[in-house]
XYZ file of C-alpha atoms in Angstrom:
725
model
C -44.462 19.943 35.685
C -46.379 16.786 35.776
C -47.523 16.713 31.992
C -43.641 17.339 31.016
C -42.840 14.112 32.943
C -45.608 11.924 31.173
C -44.449 8.708 29.005
C -44.553 9.282 25.226
C -47.602 7.581 23.274
C -47.180 4.000 21.405
C -46.888 5.455 18.070
C -43.357 7.351 19.081
C -41.804 4.596 21.162
C -40.170 2.849 18.193
C -38.380 6.007 17.545
C -36.292 5.414 20.470
C -34.148 2.767 18.382
C -33.812 5.575 15.492
C -32.473 8.128 18.105
C -30.245 5.543 19.897
C -28.716 4.584 16.249
C -28.163 8.144 15.857
C -26.625 8.534 19.184
C -24.422 5.777 18.602
C -23.204 7.279 15.349
C -22.063 10.187 17.123
C -19.975 8.099 19.236
C -18.903 6.186 16.084
C -17.697 9.543 14.634
C -15.702 10.412 17.685
C -13.983 6.799 17.610
C -12.921 7.253 14.033
C -11.283 10.687 14.091
C -8.007 10.422 12.312
C -5.644 11.935 15.034
C -1.990 12.351 13.518
C 1.039 14.276 12.910
C 4.624 14.194 13.626
C 4.969 15.695 15.801
C 1.188 16.103 16.936
C -0.298 19.256 18.231
C -0.461 18.846 21.849
C -2.878 20.480 24.159
C -3.397 20.708 28.030
C -6.335 18.494 27.589
C -4.826 15.655 25.697
C -4.238 13.344 28.789
C -8.092 13.997 30.035
C -9.380 13.167 26.657
C -7.513 10.000 26.174
C -9.037 8.874 29.539
C -12.589 10.126 28.510
C -12.144 8.375 25.262
C -10.989 5.013 26.686
C -13.496 5.145 29.600
C -16.612 6.292 28.110
C -16.393 5.855 24.337
C -13.975 3.240 22.783
C -15.845 -0.043 21.969
C -19.211 1.119 23.456
C -20.560 2.836 20.895
C -19.798 0.261 18.184
C -21.114 -2.362 20.216
C -24.318 -0.473 20.361
C -24.382 0.162 16.753
C -23.901 -3.659 16.091
C -26.678 -4.637 18.560
C -29.097 -2.272 16.788
C -28.044 -4.067 13.730
C -29.116 -7.570 15.147
C -32.028 -5.804 16.348
C -32.838 -4.405 12.923
C -32.746 -8.036 11.746
C -35.338 -9.452 14.008
C -37.560 -6.451 13.125
C -37.454 -7.269 9.329
C -37.833 -11.097 10.073
C -40.720 -10.411 12.122
C -42.310 -8.433 9.600
C -41.605 -10.562 6.633
C -43.335 -13.266 8.556
C -46.057 -11.058 9.145
C -46.552 -10.295 5.358
C -45.904 -14.051 4.386
C -43.023 -12.684 2.625
C -40.049 -15.424 1.656
C -37.550 -13.405 3.835
C -34.213 -15.780 3.058
C -33.420 -14.913 -0.653
C -34.279 -11.324 0.028
C -31.994 -11.021 3.068
C -29.119 -12.724 1.568
C -29.398 -10.602 -1.508
C -29.532 -7.541 0.892
C -26.305 -8.790 2.890
C -24.543 -9.430 -0.366
C -25.205 -5.869 -1.630
C -24.262 -4.239 1.765
C -20.717 -6.295 1.754
C -20.374 -4.778 -1.733
C -20.966 -1.306 -0.236
C -18.623 -2.070 2.564
C -15.817 -3.340 -0.007
C -16.047 0.396 -1.949
C -16.309 2.208 1.527
C -13.137 0.278 2.793
C -10.948 0.193 -0.234
C -11.952 3.926 -1.792
C -12.881 5.907 1.328
C -11.681 4.330 4.876
C -10.531 0.880 5.802
C -11.801 0.957 9.062
C -15.193 -0.302 7.637
C -17.628 -2.179 9.904
C -20.234 -2.850 7.201
C -18.669 -5.823 5.575
C -18.546 -7.496 9.235
C -22.204 -6.651 9.360
C -22.739 -8.479 6.286
C -20.809 -11.402 7.032
C -22.550 -11.699 10.457
C -25.930 -10.947 9.042
C -25.894 -14.275 6.926
C -25.558 -16.290 10.118
C -28.144 -14.762 11.859
C -30.583 -16.482 9.470
C -29.505 -19.809 10.754
C -30.331 -18.644 14.446
C -33.279 -16.705 13.687
C -35.559 -19.447 15.740
C -33.430 -19.967 18.453
C -34.801 -18.961 22.101
C -33.409 -16.015 23.957
C -31.645 -18.140 26.404
C -29.494 -19.865 23.583
C -28.870 -16.561 21.560
C -27.558 -15.033 24.985
C -25.128 -18.073 26.059
C -23.721 -18.141 22.391
C -23.183 -14.357 22.646
C -21.213 -14.616 25.654
C -19.247 -17.163 23.986
C -18.493 -14.990 21.078
C -18.216 -11.717 22.596
C -16.500 -12.693 26.031
C -14.651 -16.021 25.368
C -13.537 -16.033 21.798
C -13.197 -12.303 21.653
C -11.065 -12.505 24.924
C -8.964 -15.487 23.760
C -8.126 -13.787 20.409
C -7.322 -10.581 22.067
C -4.830 -12.241 24.318
C -3.500 -14.275 21.705
C -2.873 -11.352 19.435
C -1.319 -9.159 21.928
C 0.315 -11.330 24.473
C 1.457 -14.483 22.315
C 1.932 -12.953 19.091
C -0.560 -14.399 16.847
C -0.694 -11.401 14.805
C 1.879 -11.022 12.498
C 2.002 -8.145 10.325
C 4.152 -7.724 6.807
C 3.929 -3.765 6.732
C 5.305 -1.396 8.943
C 2.752 0.464 11.317
C 4.411 3.788 10.236
C 2.644 3.670 7.048
C -0.766 4.381 8.888
C 0.509 7.902 9.506
C 1.134 7.823 5.679
C -2.498 7.546 5.043
C -3.115 11.304 6.427
C -0.265 12.620 4.587
C 0.084 11.365 1.332
C -0.841 14.171 -1.639
C -1.729 11.214 -3.683
C -5.340 9.782 -3.774
C -3.880 6.676 -5.620
C -1.154 6.049 -3.189
C -3.761 6.504 -0.373
C -5.842 3.823 -2.263
C -2.797 1.411 -2.326
C -1.987 1.981 1.416
C -5.786 1.389 2.140
C -5.400 -1.961 0.764
C -1.992 -2.873 2.273
C -3.395 -2.064 5.718
C -7.000 -3.217 5.110
C -8.019 -5.624 7.880
C -9.860 -7.635 5.243
C -6.312 -8.027 3.520
C -4.896 -8.803 6.651
C -7.559 -10.951 7.605
C -6.149 -13.555 9.944
C -4.294 -10.596 11.896
C -7.492 -8.394 12.162
C -10.852 -9.907 11.395
C -10.915 -12.864 13.513
C -11.631 -10.450 16.733
C -13.722 -8.257 14.785
C -15.898 -10.711 13.569
C -16.150 -12.564 16.963
C -16.938 -9.539 19.016
C -19.314 -7.888 16.241
C -21.631 -11.245 15.803
C -21.730 -11.456 19.672
C -23.222 -8.185 19.660
C -25.583 -8.650 16.807
C -26.915 -11.690 18.791
C -27.494 -9.415 21.798
C -29.534 -7.063 19.923
C -31.556 -9.935 18.381
C -32.292 -11.144 21.685
C -33.535 -7.840 22.908
C -35.903 -7.770 19.834
C -37.342 -11.115 20.781
C -38.044 -9.957 24.325
C -39.652 -6.609 23.271
C -36.877 -4.572 25.193
C -37.707 -1.317 23.468
C -41.450 -1.874 22.749
C -42.627 -2.817 26.285
C -44.087 -0.170 28.433
C -43.042 -0.974 31.813
C -41.521 -4.412 31.681
C -38.248 -6.029 32.339
C -37.743 -3.414 35.073
C -35.602 -6.065 37.096
C -33.486 -6.640 33.728
C -33.104 -2.943 33.075
C -32.126 -1.847 36.545
C -29.498 -5.021 36.452
C -28.106 -3.489 33.100
C -27.516 -0.057 34.551
C -26.226 -1.203 38.208
C -23.797 -3.641 36.552
C -22.888 -1.218 33.953
C -21.930 1.343 36.760
C -20.296 -1.129 39.152
C -18.606 -3.503 36.448
C -18.585 -1.847 33.287
C -16.824 1.352 34.522
C -13.935 -0.309 36.146
C -13.784 -2.451 33.221
C -13.299 0.660 31.086
C -10.546 1.947 33.422
C -8.537 -1.000 33.188
C -9.058 -0.866 29.504
C -7.712 2.470 29.604
C -4.770 1.384 31.642
C -3.730 -1.313 28.905
C -4.323 1.019 26.207
C -2.071 3.651 27.633
C 0.804 1.029 28.728
C 0.306 1.106 32.386
C -0.930 -2.361 32.714
C 0.882 -5.240 31.060
C -1.006 -8.317 30.320
C 1.505 -10.952 31.776
C 0.600 -14.568 32.606
C -1.367 -13.697 36.119
C -3.238 -10.978 34.229
C -4.574 -13.090 31.704
C -8.273 -13.324 33.067
C -8.179 -9.456 32.733
C -9.379 -9.228 29.069
C -12.468 -11.431 29.750
C -13.330 -9.238 32.521
C -12.837 -6.097 30.707
C -14.747 -7.350 27.744
C -17.713 -8.377 29.837
C -17.839 -5.241 31.850
C -17.670 -2.843 28.725
C -20.626 -4.820 27.018
C -22.311 -4.124 30.533
C -21.640 -0.525 30.236
C -22.934 -0.594 26.471
C -26.406 -2.101 27.934
C -26.222 0.488 30.496
C -26.073 3.275 28.056
C -29.136 1.603 25.917
C -31.332 1.395 28.907
C -30.862 4.633 30.289
C -31.125 5.972 26.719
C -34.329 4.185 26.305
C -35.598 5.227 29.849
C -34.903 9.131 29.323
C -36.436 8.811 25.981
C -39.715 8.006 27.410
C -39.844 10.972 29.594
C -41.150 14.225 27.514
C -38.692 16.603 28.479
C -35.758 14.515 27.795
C -37.429 13.134 24.651
C -37.396 16.443 22.986
C -33.684 16.634 23.492
C -32.961 13.175 22.615
C -35.025 13.080 19.504
C -32.750 15.166 17.593
C -30.476 11.982 17.202
C -33.517 10.059 15.195
C -32.977 12.045 12.075
C -29.460 10.700 11.685
C -30.361 7.304 12.898
C -33.014 6.720 10.353
C -30.369 7.448 7.557
C -27.455 5.521 9.476
C -26.050 4.163 6.522
C -25.848 7.178 4.433
C -24.322 9.144 7.577
C -21.955 6.435 8.193
C -20.502 6.513 4.743
C -20.683 10.411 4.856
C -18.498 10.752 7.905
C -15.824 8.931 5.943
C -16.152 11.279 3.147
C -15.947 14.288 5.476
C -12.791 13.057 7.032
C -11.554 11.863 3.503
C -11.704 15.648 2.384
C -11.329 17.688 5.308
C -8.775 15.714 7.177
C -6.627 13.539 5.038
C -4.094 15.226 2.465
C -4.557 12.851 -0.638
C -7.631 15.256 -1.448
C -5.447 18.269 -1.477
C -8.208 20.477 -0.312
C -8.234 21.325 3.388
C -5.683 18.892 4.849
C -5.988 19.458 8.323
C -4.201 15.954 9.439
C -1.477 16.902 11.758
C -2.624 20.464 12.221
C -5.270 20.177 14.690
C -5.145 19.722 18.610
C -7.192 17.049 19.969
C -9.845 19.339 21.221
C -10.160 20.747 17.987
C -10.505 17.574 16.161
C -13.390 16.471 18.609
C -14.977 20.203 18.068
C -15.005 19.534 14.331
C -16.528 16.180 14.520
C -19.372 17.770 16.769
C -19.989 20.284 14.180
C -20.134 17.860 11.226
C -22.548 15.809 13.422
C -24.506 18.835 13.810
C -24.378 19.361 10.013
C -25.582 15.798 9.335
C -28.367 16.128 11.669
C -29.596 19.229 9.816
C -29.260 17.563 6.614
C -31.156 14.684 7.671
C -33.852 16.422 8.943
C -34.624 18.301 5.654
C -33.859 15.095 3.765
C -36.736 13.247 5.878
C -39.096 15.966 5.582
C -39.443 15.051 2.144
C -38.000 11.260 1.559
C -38.622 8.367 4.062
C -35.103 7.025 3.825
C -31.707 8.059 3.134
C -30.487 7.918 -0.539
C -27.944 5.162 0.164
C -30.745 3.105 2.136
C -33.018 3.804 -0.990
C -30.418 2.435 -3.543
C -29.636 -0.451 -1.125
C -33.328 -1.278 -0.894
C -34.079 -0.915 -4.499
C -31.382 -3.073 -5.537
C -32.276 -5.777 -3.195
C -35.983 -5.601 -4.024
C -36.859 -3.965 -7.030
C -40.594 -3.845 -6.507
C -40.072 -1.652 -3.541
C -40.782 1.802 -4.352
C -39.705 4.957 -2.463
C -42.613 7.253 -2.120
C -42.337 10.779 -1.280
C -44.022 11.742 1.997
C -45.495 15.070 0.495
C -47.677 15.295 -2.588
C -44.982 16.415 -4.701
C -44.841 13.692 -7.377
C -42.872 15.504 -10.116
C -39.521 14.609 -8.446
C -38.386 11.145 -7.839
C -35.943 10.243 -5.126
C -33.866 8.976 -7.391
C -33.318 12.408 -9.018
C -32.303 13.816 -5.582
C -30.068 10.848 -5.038
C -28.306 11.406 -8.383
C -27.602 15.044 -7.227
C -25.746 13.557 -4.428
C -23.758 11.094 -6.415
C -22.956 13.939 -8.853
C -21.674 16.045 -5.803
C -19.728 13.330 -4.602
C -18.112 12.349 -8.119
C -17.211 15.934 -8.611
C -15.477 16.124 -5.442
C -13.339 12.992 -5.878
C -12.743 14.260 -9.580
C -11.365 17.560 -7.869
C -9.420 15.149 -5.904
C -7.931 13.258 -8.557
C -6.932 16.625 -10.455
C -5.182 18.178 -7.641
C -3.505 14.730 -6.878
C -1.906 14.445 -10.087
C -0.718 18.249 -10.362
C 1.003 17.834 -6.583
C 4.534 16.730 -5.838
C 5.764 15.948 -2.258
C 6.029 19.274 -0.246
C 9.713 20.121 0.564
C 10.838 18.538 -2.697
C 10.121 21.459 -5.245
C 12.728 23.654 -7.039
C 11.616 25.797 -9.907
C 13.119 27.444 -12.832
C 10.831 29.935 -14.861
C 13.725 30.464 -17.463
C 12.374 28.298 -19.800
C 11.190 28.932 -23.452
C 7.862 26.658 -23.955
C 7.383 24.911 -27.222
C 4.484 22.542 -27.790
C 5.774 19.313 -29.775
C 3.753 16.943 -31.948
C 4.112 13.493 -30.865
C 1.959 10.837 -32.175
C -1.682 12.092 -31.680
C -0.721 14.183 -28.883
C 0.979 17.364 -28.004
C 4.013 17.809 -25.778
C 4.912 20.582 -23.564
C 8.736 21.271 -23.417
C 10.737 23.811 -22.498
C 14.232 24.937 -23.369
C 16.749 26.651 -21.362
C 19.587 28.134 -23.698
C 23.371 28.931 -22.797
C 24.461 32.067 -21.375
C 24.100 35.212 -23.746
C 27.444 35.043 -25.926
C 28.072 31.211 -25.408
C 28.201 29.350 -28.752
C 25.618 26.623 -28.997
C 27.410 23.370 -29.114
C 24.238 21.145 -28.980
C 21.412 20.207 -26.360
C 20.848 17.662 -23.709
C 17.102 16.342 -23.063
C 16.266 15.402 -19.649
C 14.005 12.478 -18.879
C 12.695 12.568 -15.372
C 11.563 9.937 -12.922
C 8.392 8.151 -11.885
C 5.238 10.417 -10.955
C 3.282 13.088 -12.274
C 5.698 15.960 -11.303
C 5.869 19.257 -13.688
C 8.845 19.682 -15.947
C 10.037 22.084 -13.766
C 10.269 20.263 -10.480
C 12.812 17.661 -9.122
C 14.220 16.641 -6.010
C 16.469 19.802 -4.639
C 19.999 20.680 -6.406
C 19.870 18.187 -9.080
C 19.073 20.420 -12.055
C 22.066 22.793 -11.057
C 24.528 20.019 -10.015
C 23.733 17.605 -12.952
C 22.488 19.719 -15.688
C 22.547 23.392 -15.541
C 25.935 23.855 -14.196
C 27.401 20.918 -16.231
C 25.897 21.864 -19.795
C 24.702 25.370 -19.873
C 28.288 26.800 -19.520
C 29.414 24.223 -22.067
C 27.239 25.740 -24.761
C 24.335 23.223 -24.406
C 20.701 23.945 -24.190
C 18.815 22.067 -21.562
C 15.513 20.674 -22.576
C 12.938 19.392 -20.144
C 9.323 18.028 -21.009
C 5.964 17.177 -19.434
C 4.598 13.680 -19.960
C 1.459 13.147 -21.524
C -1.563 14.673 -19.648
C 0.933 16.503 -17.425
C 0.705 20.647 -17.432
C -0.212 21.597 -21.095
C 0.604 18.119 -22.540
C -2.390 16.424 -23.941
C -3.003 12.487 -23.578
C -2.629 10.484 -20.570
C 0.513 8.883 -19.647
C -1.192 6.943 -16.678
C -3.218 4.946 -19.058
C -1.608 4.495 -22.404
C 2.140 5.149 -22.063
C 5.226 2.717 -22.128
C 8.897 3.166 -22.291
C 8.844 2.908 -25.965
C 6.152 5.642 -26.210
C 8.152 7.876 -23.986
C 11.183 7.135 -26.099
C 9.472 8.107 -29.223
C 8.452 11.419 -27.282
C 11.942 12.268 -26.425
C 13.085 11.599 -29.998
C 10.461 13.750 -31.639
C 11.390 16.509 -29.050
C 14.905 16.250 -30.289
C 13.924 16.529 -33.966
C 11.652 19.251 -33.461
C 14.124 21.312 -31.830
C 16.933 20.521 -34.249
C 14.416 21.574 -36.798
C 14.061 25.277 -34.846
C 17.724 25.650 -34.874
C 20.198 23.111 -36.421
C 22.994 24.304 -34.274
C 21.325 22.453 -31.509
C 21.578 19.164 -33.415
C 25.653 19.522 -33.271
C 25.983 17.232 -30.387
C 22.885 15.866 -28.696
C 22.717 14.115 -25.345
C 19.908 12.500 -23.218
C 20.044 12.091 -19.653
C 17.734 10.142 -17.454
C 17.107 9.520 -13.933
C 15.724 6.588 -12.142
C 12.321 5.472 -14.266
C 13.698 8.029 -16.989
C 17.127 6.122 -17.217
C 15.000 2.957 -18.645
C 13.541 5.381 -21.416
C 17.255 6.718 -22.235
C 18.516 2.985 -22.506
C 15.432 2.361 -24.900
C 16.571 5.677 -26.924
C 20.183 4.413 -27.041
C 19.015 1.291 -28.999
C 16.936 3.293 -31.635
C 17.775 5.297 -34.577
C 18.037 8.692 -33.711
C 20.083 11.948 -34.010
C 21.012 11.451 -30.064
C 25.127 11.346 -29.690
C 25.368 10.197 -26.036
C 23.200 8.975 -23.375
C 23.240 8.640 -19.497
C 21.165 6.555 -17.084
C 21.396 7.710 -13.626
C 20.229 4.853 -11.253
C 18.090 3.514 -14.403
C 17.695 -0.352 -13.929
C 18.644 -2.614 -16.501
C 16.373 -5.296 -14.596
C 12.574 -5.193 -15.121
C 9.954 -3.205 -13.102
C 8.895 -6.648 -11.558
C 12.835 -7.525 -10.747
C 13.116 -3.865 -9.160
C 9.835 -4.253 -7.257
C 11.110 -7.335 -5.612
C 14.653 -5.907 -4.503
C 12.523 -2.561 -3.257
C 9.849 -4.531 -1.207
C 12.617 -6.867 0.442
C 14.966 -3.849 1.255
C 11.795 -1.936 2.759
C 10.693 -4.916 4.803
C 14.281 -5.507 6.132
C 14.469 -1.783 7.070
C 11.743 -2.626 9.164
C 13.288 -5.410 11.105
C 11.544 -8.308 9.373
C 13.447 -11.440 9.008
C 13.190 -15.184 8.202
C 9.965 -16.447 7.371
C 8.233 -13.453 8.490
C 10.203 -11.554 5.967
C 9.287 -13.730 3.115
C 5.736 -13.891 3.631
C 5.782 -10.024 3.827
C 7.348 -10.252 0.371
C 5.025 -12.420 -0.952
C 2.316 -10.578 0.054
C 3.460 -7.535 -1.236
C 4.249 -8.973 -4.789
C 0.931 -10.563 -4.865
C -0.641 -7.054 -4.141
C 1.526 -5.610 -6.915
C 0.789 -8.159 -9.424
C -3.054 -7.870 -8.696
C -2.889 -3.958 -9.573
C -0.938 -4.705 -12.656
C -3.228 -7.342 -13.960
C -6.070 -5.001 -13.138
C -4.388 -2.431 -15.390
C -4.916 -4.516 -18.306
C -8.872 -4.261 -17.811
C -8.922 -0.871 -16.248
C -6.207 1.169 -17.508
C -6.913 4.410 -15.092
C -4.730 6.139 -12.660
C -1.129 4.815 -12.956
C -2.337 0.932 -13.624
C -2.262 1.132 -17.202
C 1.269 2.574 -17.350
C 2.665 -0.225 -14.683
C 0.602 -2.780 -16.607
C 2.431 -1.915 -19.808
C 5.923 -1.764 -18.391
C 5.890 -4.330 -15.669
C 8.090 -7.038 -17.801
C 9.553 -4.887 -20.046
C 13.467 -5.232 -20.668
C 15.854 -3.274 -22.059
C 18.558 -5.918 -22.762
C 17.988 -5.688 -26.293
C 18.240 -2.136 -26.460
C 21.593 -2.503 -24.677
C 22.798 -4.696 -27.383
C 21.752 -2.602 -30.193
C 23.582 0.801 -28.637
C 26.258 2.117 -30.848
C 26.414 5.841 -29.061
C 28.514 6.108 -25.644
C 26.099 5.272 -22.893
C 26.931 5.487 -19.262
C 25.055 3.509 -16.768
C 25.201 4.693 -12.966
C 24.592 3.144 -9.855
C 24.753 3.565 -6.096
C 25.709 1.015 -3.530
C 23.283 2.617 -1.002
C 20.149 2.748 -3.382
C 17.260 1.073 -1.745
C 15.175 1.186 -4.720
C 17.492 0.204 -7.479
C 19.704 -2.825 -6.727
C 23.648 -2.304 -7.985
C 24.212 -5.952 -7.454
C 21.128 -7.110 -9.461
C 21.846 -4.587 -12.101
C 25.450 -5.901 -12.388
C 24.275 -9.392 -12.656
C 22.011 -8.532 -15.394
C 24.749 -6.799 -17.398
C 27.047 -9.837 -17.146
C 24.045 -12.093 -18.452
C 23.491 -9.524 -21.512
C 27.236 -9.123 -22.091
C 28.851 -12.391 -20.967
C 32.144 -11.415 -22.853
C 32.016 -8.223 -21.020
C 30.839 -4.741 -21.626
C 31.036 -2.915 -25.339
C 33.648 -0.309 -25.420
C 30.585 2.179 -25.803
C 29.050 1.304 -22.463
C 30.647 2.245 -19.194
C 29.743 1.292 -15.828
C 29.976 3.801 -12.908
C 29.579 2.359 -9.482
C 29.629 4.667 -6.314
C 29.540 2.578 -3.021
C 27.990 5.506 -0.811
C 25.352 7.135 -3.451
C 21.664 6.570 -2.949
C 19.067 6.837 -5.282
C 19.069 10.494 -5.146
C 22.816 10.467 -5.986
C 23.455 11.667 -2.473
C 25.664 10.412 0.140
C 24.010 7.979 2.589
C 25.366 5.020 4.938
C 22.306 2.624 4.609
C 20.034 1.250 1.902
C 16.941 2.489 4.100
C 16.450 5.630 1.977
C 14.916 8.672 3.812
C 13.205 10.683 0.962
C 12.378 13.459 3.560
C 15.990 14.574 4.128
C 17.421 14.540 0.746
C 17.811 18.413 0.889
C 19.887 18.022 4.015
C 22.313 15.625 2.375
C 25.252 16.451 -0.143
C 25.559 15.062 -3.536
C 28.209 12.042 -3.580
C 31.498 13.423 -4.860
C 32.237 9.860 -6.534
C 29.190 9.683 -8.471
C 29.174 13.264 -9.727
C 32.978 13.153 -10.476
C 32.346 10.088 -12.268
C 29.831 11.753 -14.390
C 31.834 14.750 -15.217
C 34.774 12.645 -16.079
C 32.816 10.681 -18.446
C 31.167 13.656 -20.142
C 34.714 14.954 -20.685
C 35.815 11.900 -22.113
C 32.979 10.788 -24.432
C 30.387 13.290 -24.997
C 32.306 16.888 -24.987
C 34.430 16.826 -27.909
């Protein structure tokens, strides 16, 4: 037994830092589990897990991770001094690249990124690299305890943090079926976008921890054999006597059992100091156990993950994105697992990370992301394999990892584009499919003919609203209420079609399309069917809903075979004007008012404008389409319209303003609407033509609401007067 308790030799002692970093990554993995669900899946262990999380995990492991970053900085600086390398320029370039990696991670994968904070704080470590340990620790206390505590009090008790978005959309991150929507929500909720609300607290706390790590490096905390016994004992004792009670009070605050009123404002400072001591106790105990052979054999399993920490940190986000979140349309476990199951899943993934890291490091000296980061930071540094197999380069293995990642994201995009919101799909398979030539592309169309024996009187083409839905899919009841039951029995064929790039249609509407191009597609479809059967051209109508209403207005102003047109809640305002109304309405529905409301609107509109401008340079996803239509107006189309046109709006529409569109029509026709254009206004109809009593539209309850009789009856009355003849 004595041989098992011998200290490990000096050559292995530095491994304790790698193992400790891997151990911290396990805690970070647990801390970042995306719980959710409405209602959540509950278990008998939830209350216990909440307590253990706040008591043992929350803030402790990210503190350790941050301290080890500071320690790593000191090691790099020390080795550079020994080799006579000019460290400043290399390290600044390294931090710049790390910040870029963090940006990609934050906005593409997960917005809880900590890497950017490390890169930001790392630059300032350069200024303090020669400070003595005592000054570093004093500064660490100022940042970690005083500034962090004061900011926490200001944000939570004094209302410093003012958010311009509804926190409910955090749940949408997990549930949205669109990866593009996930990215947009990432941007809206990003701590760096909401910098003054979120980042001071994080940067103060993170930088303070980095200073502690640098101080530990300066005193040789991890490299001395038996030194600092009193300090290490003090860390453990204070971590138990002060840290654990602090974490208990932290739990009370986080669960609402302890309120931070004026007499209790000292508590956050004590809690932060205590949890830091608890983190230092974890570090000390881990390092002490690692020096004992029997425990070292167990704990050394963490070192493989720790040596590839950056790669594994990023892969944790990839794992949660693919397995938990719905936007990849793969496993979609968000809201379907209990908390114990989530922790079990995270543990299994960490085991997989450990195995993968072990086999990777059997060949290469560092992880693939670490290799790329180092290579870009200092191009003369080469990654050599540890074994005598020089036929393969590490870059080749790294490329394989990147190729797999790109394949998964591509699969995500494809499935996202093909998806529609669950619960809002109704299908009709009674369609005869035709491929119609329009420009350089082929448009997949479907025609539903009148019942057998009915004389064909003409046809109606439907233009769907925004999004990538299939031509057979729309919100419940719409096709029957507004198309089939209205037109088929009258002898009119019903034609639907897929936008370019949807279904079997070629091209890509998200990149190159516009209202004009979609109007030309509709006209080409009409001409095709008239060529197939001239009887379909006896009386041709076009009906569009929402964004499709814009297209209908454009068609109405063009030379075509269309005889009548209906725009259901299709704006005559521009997209930019509609967005302004929608965002204002959304924020008001969330209770914002006054200056807070105006700040929120400005921030939302800046975000919209940024994405649209980006669409001019990078026309992928829906960026190109949004860029093309943002300021497109149908005012001139309305002036050119000679055929009967119905414009219908609802007073409970939270997406398209009845008032704004009335004002625009007055601007276009100051002397009054011409006789061929009629306006249908229903004060109780919402954007989905159903009865609703408020502007805060609830997309999820459409199927439960009935269609507005005023809107529907007015629609039928107009058709009888202006279309059916």
